[in-house]
PDB file of C-alpha atoms in Angstrom:
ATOM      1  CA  UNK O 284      47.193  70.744  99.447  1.00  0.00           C
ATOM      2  CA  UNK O 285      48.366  70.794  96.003  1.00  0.00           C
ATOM      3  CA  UNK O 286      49.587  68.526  93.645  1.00  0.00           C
ATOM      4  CA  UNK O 287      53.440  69.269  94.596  1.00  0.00           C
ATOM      5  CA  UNK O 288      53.142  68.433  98.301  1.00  0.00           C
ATOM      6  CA  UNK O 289      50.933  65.129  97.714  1.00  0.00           C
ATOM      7  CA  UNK O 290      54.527  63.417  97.461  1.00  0.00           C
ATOM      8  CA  UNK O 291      55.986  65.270 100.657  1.00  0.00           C
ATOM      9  CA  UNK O 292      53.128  64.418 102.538  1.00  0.00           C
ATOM     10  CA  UNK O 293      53.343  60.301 101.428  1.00  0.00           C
ATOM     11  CA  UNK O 294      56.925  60.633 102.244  1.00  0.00           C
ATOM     12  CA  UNK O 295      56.549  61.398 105.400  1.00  0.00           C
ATOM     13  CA  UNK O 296      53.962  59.298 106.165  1.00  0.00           C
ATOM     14  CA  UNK O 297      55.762  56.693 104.947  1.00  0.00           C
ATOM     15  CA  UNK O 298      59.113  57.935 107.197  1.00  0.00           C
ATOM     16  CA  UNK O 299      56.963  58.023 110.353  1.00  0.00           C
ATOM     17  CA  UNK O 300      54.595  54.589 109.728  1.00  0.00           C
ATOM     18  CA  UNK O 301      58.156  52.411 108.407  1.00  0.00           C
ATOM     19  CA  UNK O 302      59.896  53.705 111.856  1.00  0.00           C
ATOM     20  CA  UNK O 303      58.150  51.711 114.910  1.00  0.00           C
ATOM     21  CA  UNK O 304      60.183  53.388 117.341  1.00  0.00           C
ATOM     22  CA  UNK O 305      58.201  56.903 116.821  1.00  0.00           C
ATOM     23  CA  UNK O 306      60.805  58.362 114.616  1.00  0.00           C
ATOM     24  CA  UNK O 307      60.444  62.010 114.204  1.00  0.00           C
ATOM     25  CA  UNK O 308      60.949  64.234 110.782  1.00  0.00           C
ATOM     26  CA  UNK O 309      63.394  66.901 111.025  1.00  0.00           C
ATOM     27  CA  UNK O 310      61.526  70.228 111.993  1.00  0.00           C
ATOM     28  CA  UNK O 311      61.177  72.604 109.339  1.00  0.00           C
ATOM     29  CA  UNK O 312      61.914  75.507 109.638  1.00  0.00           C
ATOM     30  CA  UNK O 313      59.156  77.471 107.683  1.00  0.00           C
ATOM     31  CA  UNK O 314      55.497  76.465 108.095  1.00  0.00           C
ATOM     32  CA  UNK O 315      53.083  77.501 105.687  1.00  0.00           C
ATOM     33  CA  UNK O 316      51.544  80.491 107.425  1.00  0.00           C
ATOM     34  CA  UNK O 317      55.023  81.775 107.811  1.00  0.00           C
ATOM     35  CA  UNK O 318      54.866  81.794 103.701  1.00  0.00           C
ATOM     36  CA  UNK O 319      51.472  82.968 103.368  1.00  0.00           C
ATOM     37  CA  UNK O 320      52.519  86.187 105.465  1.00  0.00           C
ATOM     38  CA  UNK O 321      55.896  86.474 103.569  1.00  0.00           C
ATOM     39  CA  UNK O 322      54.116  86.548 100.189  1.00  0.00           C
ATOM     40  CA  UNK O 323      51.334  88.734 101.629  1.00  0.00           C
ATOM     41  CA  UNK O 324      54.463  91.275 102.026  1.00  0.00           C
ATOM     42  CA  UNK O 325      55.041  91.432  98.559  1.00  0.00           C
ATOM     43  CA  UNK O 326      52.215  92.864  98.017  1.00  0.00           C
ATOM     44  CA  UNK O 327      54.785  96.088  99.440  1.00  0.00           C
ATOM     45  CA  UNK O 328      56.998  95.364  96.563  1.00  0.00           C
ATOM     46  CA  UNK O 329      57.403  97.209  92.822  1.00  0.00           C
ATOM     47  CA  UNK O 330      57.172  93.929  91.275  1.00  0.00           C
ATOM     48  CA  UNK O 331      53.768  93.336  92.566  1.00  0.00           C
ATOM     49  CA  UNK O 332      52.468  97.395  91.555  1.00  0.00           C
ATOM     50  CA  UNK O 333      53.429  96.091  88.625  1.00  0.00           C
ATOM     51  CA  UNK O 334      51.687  93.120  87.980  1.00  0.00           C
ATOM     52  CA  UNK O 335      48.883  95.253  89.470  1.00  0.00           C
ATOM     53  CA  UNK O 336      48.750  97.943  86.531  1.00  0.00           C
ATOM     54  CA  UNK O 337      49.661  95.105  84.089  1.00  0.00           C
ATOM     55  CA  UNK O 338      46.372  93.580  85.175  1.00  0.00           C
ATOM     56  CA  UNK O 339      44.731  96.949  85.893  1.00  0.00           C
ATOM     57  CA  UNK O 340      45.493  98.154  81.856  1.00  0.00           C
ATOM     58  CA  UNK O 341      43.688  95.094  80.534  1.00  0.00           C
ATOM     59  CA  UNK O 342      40.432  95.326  82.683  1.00  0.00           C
ATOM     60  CA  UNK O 343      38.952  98.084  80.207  1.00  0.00           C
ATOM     61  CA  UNK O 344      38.897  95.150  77.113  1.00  0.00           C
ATOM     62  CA  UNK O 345      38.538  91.840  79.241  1.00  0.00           C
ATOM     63  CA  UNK O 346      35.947  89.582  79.154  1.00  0.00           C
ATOM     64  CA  UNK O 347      33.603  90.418  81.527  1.00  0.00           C
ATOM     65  CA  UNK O 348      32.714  86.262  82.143  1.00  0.00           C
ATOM     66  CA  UNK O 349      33.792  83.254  81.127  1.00  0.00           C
ATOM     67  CA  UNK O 350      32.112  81.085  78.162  1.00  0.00           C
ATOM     68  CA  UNK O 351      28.796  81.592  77.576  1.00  0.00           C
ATOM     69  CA  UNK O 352      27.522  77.935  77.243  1.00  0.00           C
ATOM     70  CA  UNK O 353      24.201  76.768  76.646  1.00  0.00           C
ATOM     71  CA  UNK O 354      21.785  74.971  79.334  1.00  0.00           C
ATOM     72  CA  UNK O 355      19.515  72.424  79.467  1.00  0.00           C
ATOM     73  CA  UNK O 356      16.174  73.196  78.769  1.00  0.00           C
ATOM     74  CA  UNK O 357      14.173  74.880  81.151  1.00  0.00           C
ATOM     75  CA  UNK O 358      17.176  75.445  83.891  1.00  0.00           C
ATOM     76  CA  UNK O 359      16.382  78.410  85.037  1.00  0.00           C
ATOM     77  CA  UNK O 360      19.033  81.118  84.386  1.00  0.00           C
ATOM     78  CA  UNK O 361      18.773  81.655  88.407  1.00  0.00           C
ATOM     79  CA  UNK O 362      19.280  77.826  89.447  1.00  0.00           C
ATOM     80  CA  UNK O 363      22.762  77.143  90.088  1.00  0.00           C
ATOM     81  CA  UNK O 364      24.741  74.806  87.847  1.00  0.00           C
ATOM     82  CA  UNK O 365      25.843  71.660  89.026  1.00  0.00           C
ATOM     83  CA  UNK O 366      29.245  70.766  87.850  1.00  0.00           C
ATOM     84  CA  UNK O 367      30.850  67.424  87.524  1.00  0.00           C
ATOM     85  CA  UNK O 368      34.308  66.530  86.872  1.00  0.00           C
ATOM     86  CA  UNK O 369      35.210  64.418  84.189  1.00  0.00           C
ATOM     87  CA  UNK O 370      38.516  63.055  83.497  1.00  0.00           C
ATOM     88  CA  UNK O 371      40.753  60.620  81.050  1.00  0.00           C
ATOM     89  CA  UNK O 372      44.069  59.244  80.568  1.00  0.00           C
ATOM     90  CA  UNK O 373      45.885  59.439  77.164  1.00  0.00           C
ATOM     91  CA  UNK O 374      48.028  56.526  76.765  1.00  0.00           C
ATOM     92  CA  UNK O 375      51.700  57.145  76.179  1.00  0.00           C
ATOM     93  CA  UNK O 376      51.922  56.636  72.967  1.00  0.00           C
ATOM     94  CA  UNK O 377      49.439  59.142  72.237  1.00  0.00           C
ATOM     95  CA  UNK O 378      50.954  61.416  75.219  1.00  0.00           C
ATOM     96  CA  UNK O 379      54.243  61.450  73.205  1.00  0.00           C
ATOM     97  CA  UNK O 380      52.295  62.186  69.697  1.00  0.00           C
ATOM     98  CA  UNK O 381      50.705  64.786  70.714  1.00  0.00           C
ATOM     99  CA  UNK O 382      53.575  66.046  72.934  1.00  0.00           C
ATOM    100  CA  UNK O 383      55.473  65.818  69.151  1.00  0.00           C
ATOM    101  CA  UNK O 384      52.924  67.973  67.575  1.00  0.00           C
ATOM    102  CA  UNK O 385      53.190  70.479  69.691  1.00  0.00           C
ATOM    103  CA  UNK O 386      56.944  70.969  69.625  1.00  0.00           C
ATOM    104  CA  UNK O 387      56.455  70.728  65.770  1.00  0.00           C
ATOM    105  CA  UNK O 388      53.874  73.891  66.202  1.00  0.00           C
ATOM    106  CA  UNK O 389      56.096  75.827  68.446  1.00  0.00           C
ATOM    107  CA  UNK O 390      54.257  75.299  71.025  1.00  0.00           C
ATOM    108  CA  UNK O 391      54.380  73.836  75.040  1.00  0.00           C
ATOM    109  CA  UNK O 392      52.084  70.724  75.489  1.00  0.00           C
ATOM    110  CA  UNK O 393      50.090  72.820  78.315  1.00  0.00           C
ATOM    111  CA  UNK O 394      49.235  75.772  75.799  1.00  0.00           C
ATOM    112  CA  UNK O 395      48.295  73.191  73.274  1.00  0.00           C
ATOM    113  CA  UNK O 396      45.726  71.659  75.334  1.00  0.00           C
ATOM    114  CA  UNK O 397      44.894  75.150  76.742  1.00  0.00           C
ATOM    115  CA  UNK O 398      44.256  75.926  73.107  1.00  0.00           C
ATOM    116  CA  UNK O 399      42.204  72.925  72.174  1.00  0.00           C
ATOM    117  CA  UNK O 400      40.129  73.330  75.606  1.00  0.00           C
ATOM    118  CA  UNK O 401      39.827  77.531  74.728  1.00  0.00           C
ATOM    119  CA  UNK O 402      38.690  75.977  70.920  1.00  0.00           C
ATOM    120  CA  UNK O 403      35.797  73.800  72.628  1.00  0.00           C
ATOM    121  CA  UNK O 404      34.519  76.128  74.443  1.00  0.00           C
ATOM    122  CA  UNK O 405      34.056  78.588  71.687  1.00  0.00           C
ATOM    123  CA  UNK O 406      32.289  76.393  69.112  1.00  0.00           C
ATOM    124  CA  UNK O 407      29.629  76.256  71.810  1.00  0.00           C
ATOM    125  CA  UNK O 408      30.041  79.844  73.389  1.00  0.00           C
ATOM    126  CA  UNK O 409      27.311  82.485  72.583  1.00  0.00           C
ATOM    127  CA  UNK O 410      30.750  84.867  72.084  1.00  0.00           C
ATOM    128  CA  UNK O 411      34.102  83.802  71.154  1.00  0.00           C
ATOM    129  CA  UNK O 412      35.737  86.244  73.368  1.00  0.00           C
ATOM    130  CA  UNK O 413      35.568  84.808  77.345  1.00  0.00           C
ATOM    131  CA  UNK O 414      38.505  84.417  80.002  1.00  0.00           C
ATOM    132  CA  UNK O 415      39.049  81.155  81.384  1.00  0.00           C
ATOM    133  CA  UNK O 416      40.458  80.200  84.874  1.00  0.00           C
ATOM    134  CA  UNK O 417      44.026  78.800  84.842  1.00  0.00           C
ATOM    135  CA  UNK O 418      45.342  77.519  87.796  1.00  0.00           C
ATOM    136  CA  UNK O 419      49.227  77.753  88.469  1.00  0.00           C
ATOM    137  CA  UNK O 420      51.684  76.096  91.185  1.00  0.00           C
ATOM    138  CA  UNK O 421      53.277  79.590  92.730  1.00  0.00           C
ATOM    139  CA  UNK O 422      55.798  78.283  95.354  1.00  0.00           C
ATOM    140  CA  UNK O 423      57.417  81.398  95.278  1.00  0.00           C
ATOM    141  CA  UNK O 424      61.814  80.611  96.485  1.00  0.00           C
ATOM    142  CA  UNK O 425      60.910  83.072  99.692  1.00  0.00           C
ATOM    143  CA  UNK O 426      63.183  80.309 102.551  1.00  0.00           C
ATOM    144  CA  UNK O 427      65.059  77.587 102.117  1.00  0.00           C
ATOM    145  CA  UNK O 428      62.872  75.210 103.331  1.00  0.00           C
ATOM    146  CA  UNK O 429      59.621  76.067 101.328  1.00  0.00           C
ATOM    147  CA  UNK O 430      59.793  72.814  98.895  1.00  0.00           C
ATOM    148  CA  UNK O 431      59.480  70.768 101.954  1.00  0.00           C
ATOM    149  CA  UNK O 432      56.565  72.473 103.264  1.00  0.00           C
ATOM    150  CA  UNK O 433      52.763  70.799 102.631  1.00  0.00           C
ATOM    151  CA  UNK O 434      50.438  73.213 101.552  1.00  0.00           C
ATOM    152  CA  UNK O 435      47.863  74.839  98.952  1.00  0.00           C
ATOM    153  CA  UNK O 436      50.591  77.282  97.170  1.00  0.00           C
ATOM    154  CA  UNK O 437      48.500  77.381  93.764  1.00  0.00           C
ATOM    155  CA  UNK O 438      46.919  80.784  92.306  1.00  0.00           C
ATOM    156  CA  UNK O 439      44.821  81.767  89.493  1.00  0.00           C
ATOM    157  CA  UNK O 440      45.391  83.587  86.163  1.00  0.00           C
ATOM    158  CA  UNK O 441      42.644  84.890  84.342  1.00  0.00           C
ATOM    159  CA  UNK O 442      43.342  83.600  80.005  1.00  0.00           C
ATOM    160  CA  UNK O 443      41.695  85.827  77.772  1.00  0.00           C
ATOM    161  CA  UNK O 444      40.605  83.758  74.988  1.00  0.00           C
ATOM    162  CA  UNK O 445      39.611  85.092  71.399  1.00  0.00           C
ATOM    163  CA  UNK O 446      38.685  81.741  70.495  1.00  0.00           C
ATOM    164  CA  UNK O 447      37.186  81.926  66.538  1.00  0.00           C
ATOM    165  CA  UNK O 448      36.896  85.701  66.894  1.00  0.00           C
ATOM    166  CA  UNK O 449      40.589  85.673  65.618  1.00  0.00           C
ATOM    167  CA  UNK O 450      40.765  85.438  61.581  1.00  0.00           C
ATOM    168  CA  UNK O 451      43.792  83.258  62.437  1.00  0.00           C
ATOM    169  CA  UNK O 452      43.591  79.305  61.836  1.00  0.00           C
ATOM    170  CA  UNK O 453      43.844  76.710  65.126  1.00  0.00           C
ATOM    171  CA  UNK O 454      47.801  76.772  64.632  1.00  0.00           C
ATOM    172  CA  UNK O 455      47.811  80.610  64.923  1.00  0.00           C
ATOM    173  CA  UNK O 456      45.351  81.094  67.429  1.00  0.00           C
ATOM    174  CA  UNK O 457      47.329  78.557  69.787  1.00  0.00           C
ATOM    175  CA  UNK O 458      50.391  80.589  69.378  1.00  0.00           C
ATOM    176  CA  UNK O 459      48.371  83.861  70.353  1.00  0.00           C
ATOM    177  CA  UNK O 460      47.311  81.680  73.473  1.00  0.00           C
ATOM    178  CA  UNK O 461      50.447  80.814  74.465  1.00  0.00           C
ATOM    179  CA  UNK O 462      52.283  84.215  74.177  1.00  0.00           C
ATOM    180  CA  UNK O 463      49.637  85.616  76.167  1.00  0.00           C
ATOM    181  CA  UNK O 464      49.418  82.873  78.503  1.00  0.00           C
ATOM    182  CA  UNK O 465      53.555  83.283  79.050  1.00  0.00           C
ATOM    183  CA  UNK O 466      52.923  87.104  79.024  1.00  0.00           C
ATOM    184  CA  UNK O 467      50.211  86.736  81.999  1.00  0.00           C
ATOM    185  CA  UNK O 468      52.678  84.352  83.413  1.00  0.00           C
ATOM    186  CA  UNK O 469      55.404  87.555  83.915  1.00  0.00           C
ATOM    187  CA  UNK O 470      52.837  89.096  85.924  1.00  0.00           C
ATOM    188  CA  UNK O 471      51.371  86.745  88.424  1.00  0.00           C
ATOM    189  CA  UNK O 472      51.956  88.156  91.715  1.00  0.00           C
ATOM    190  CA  UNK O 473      48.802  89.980  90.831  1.00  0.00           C
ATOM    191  CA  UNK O 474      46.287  86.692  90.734  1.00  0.00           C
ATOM    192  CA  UNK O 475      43.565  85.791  89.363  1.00  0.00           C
ATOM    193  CA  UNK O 476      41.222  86.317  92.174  1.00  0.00           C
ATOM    194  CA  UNK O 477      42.473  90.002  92.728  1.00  0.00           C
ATOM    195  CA  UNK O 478      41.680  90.855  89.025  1.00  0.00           C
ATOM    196  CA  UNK O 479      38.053  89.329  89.535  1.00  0.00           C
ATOM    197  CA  UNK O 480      37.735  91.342  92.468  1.00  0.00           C
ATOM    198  CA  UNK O 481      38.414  94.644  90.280  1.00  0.00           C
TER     199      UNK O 481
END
């Protein structure tokens, strides 16, 4: 599921565990594979061709892979990588600085961490130029009923990054990021996985 039915799914939990009787949730009338094959039909629709030939015209001058990081020594180029997720909280205080900043820059909080993240990777990429995978809540409005359904309803966007490549400073190059990012944003029924595939 994804991050905006984790609270549907506690609530009713929390409807059905509080009522003793056996209380039952009113029946929805959309279930997730009826949105799945609604948005599958808009693959039918202009607005999806397109996103399509949006994507399409980039492919010639995108990245053809993400960052090129290094390894450890002796990994072998043909062992898989092992990944492991890190994580850490930013107290509020700094939350709100930093949420500050980036209204000072012009900028969202989301495409100035996107920016910082896209700025770390390229100090330690072998090229400055790599795409990045951004992952975006897509509940598309296709029936009433679809913010009360539980399901995965995220997709990907491929970010093309120019990272240090740009003569720009960090303040310029964030801005770059985010009018692409909002530009990529404008054509998402085309995802991130489809472009991959081409």
């Amino acid at each position: 599921i994804d991050a905006g039915s984790v609270p549907l799914l506690f609530a009713d939990l929390s409807a059905l565990y509080s009522d003793p009787s056996g209380g039952r949730l009113e029946p929805l009338r959309l279930s997730f594979r009826d949105y799945q094959l609604a948005a599958s039909q808009r693959k039918e629709s202009s607005k999806y061709e397109a996103d399509r030939r949006y994507w399409m015209d980039r492919l010639p001058t995108f990245p053809e892979c993400g960052p090129l990081l290094p390894t450890r020594n002796g990994l072998s180029p043909h062992e898989p990588p092992a990944f492991q997720r890190c994580k850490g909280v930013l107290p509020r205080i700094e939350w709100a600085a930093l949420q500050q900043l980036a209204e000072q820059l012009g900028l969202t909080p989301t495409s100035l961490l996107a920016a910082t993240f896209a700025e770390v990777l390229s100090k330690w990429s072998q090229s400055p130029h790599f795409g990045i995978v951004v992952t975006v809540f897509n509940r598309l409005p296709l029936h009433p009923d679809v913010r009360a359904v539980v399901g995965d309803f995220t997709v990907t966007l491929l970010l093309e990054c120019q990272g240090k490549a740009s003569e720009e400073g960090f303040e310029g190059r964030a801005k770059e990021l985010q009018r692409q990012l909002w530009q990529d944003l404008d054509h998402e029924l085309f995802t991130g996985v489809e472009f991959q595939r081409a």
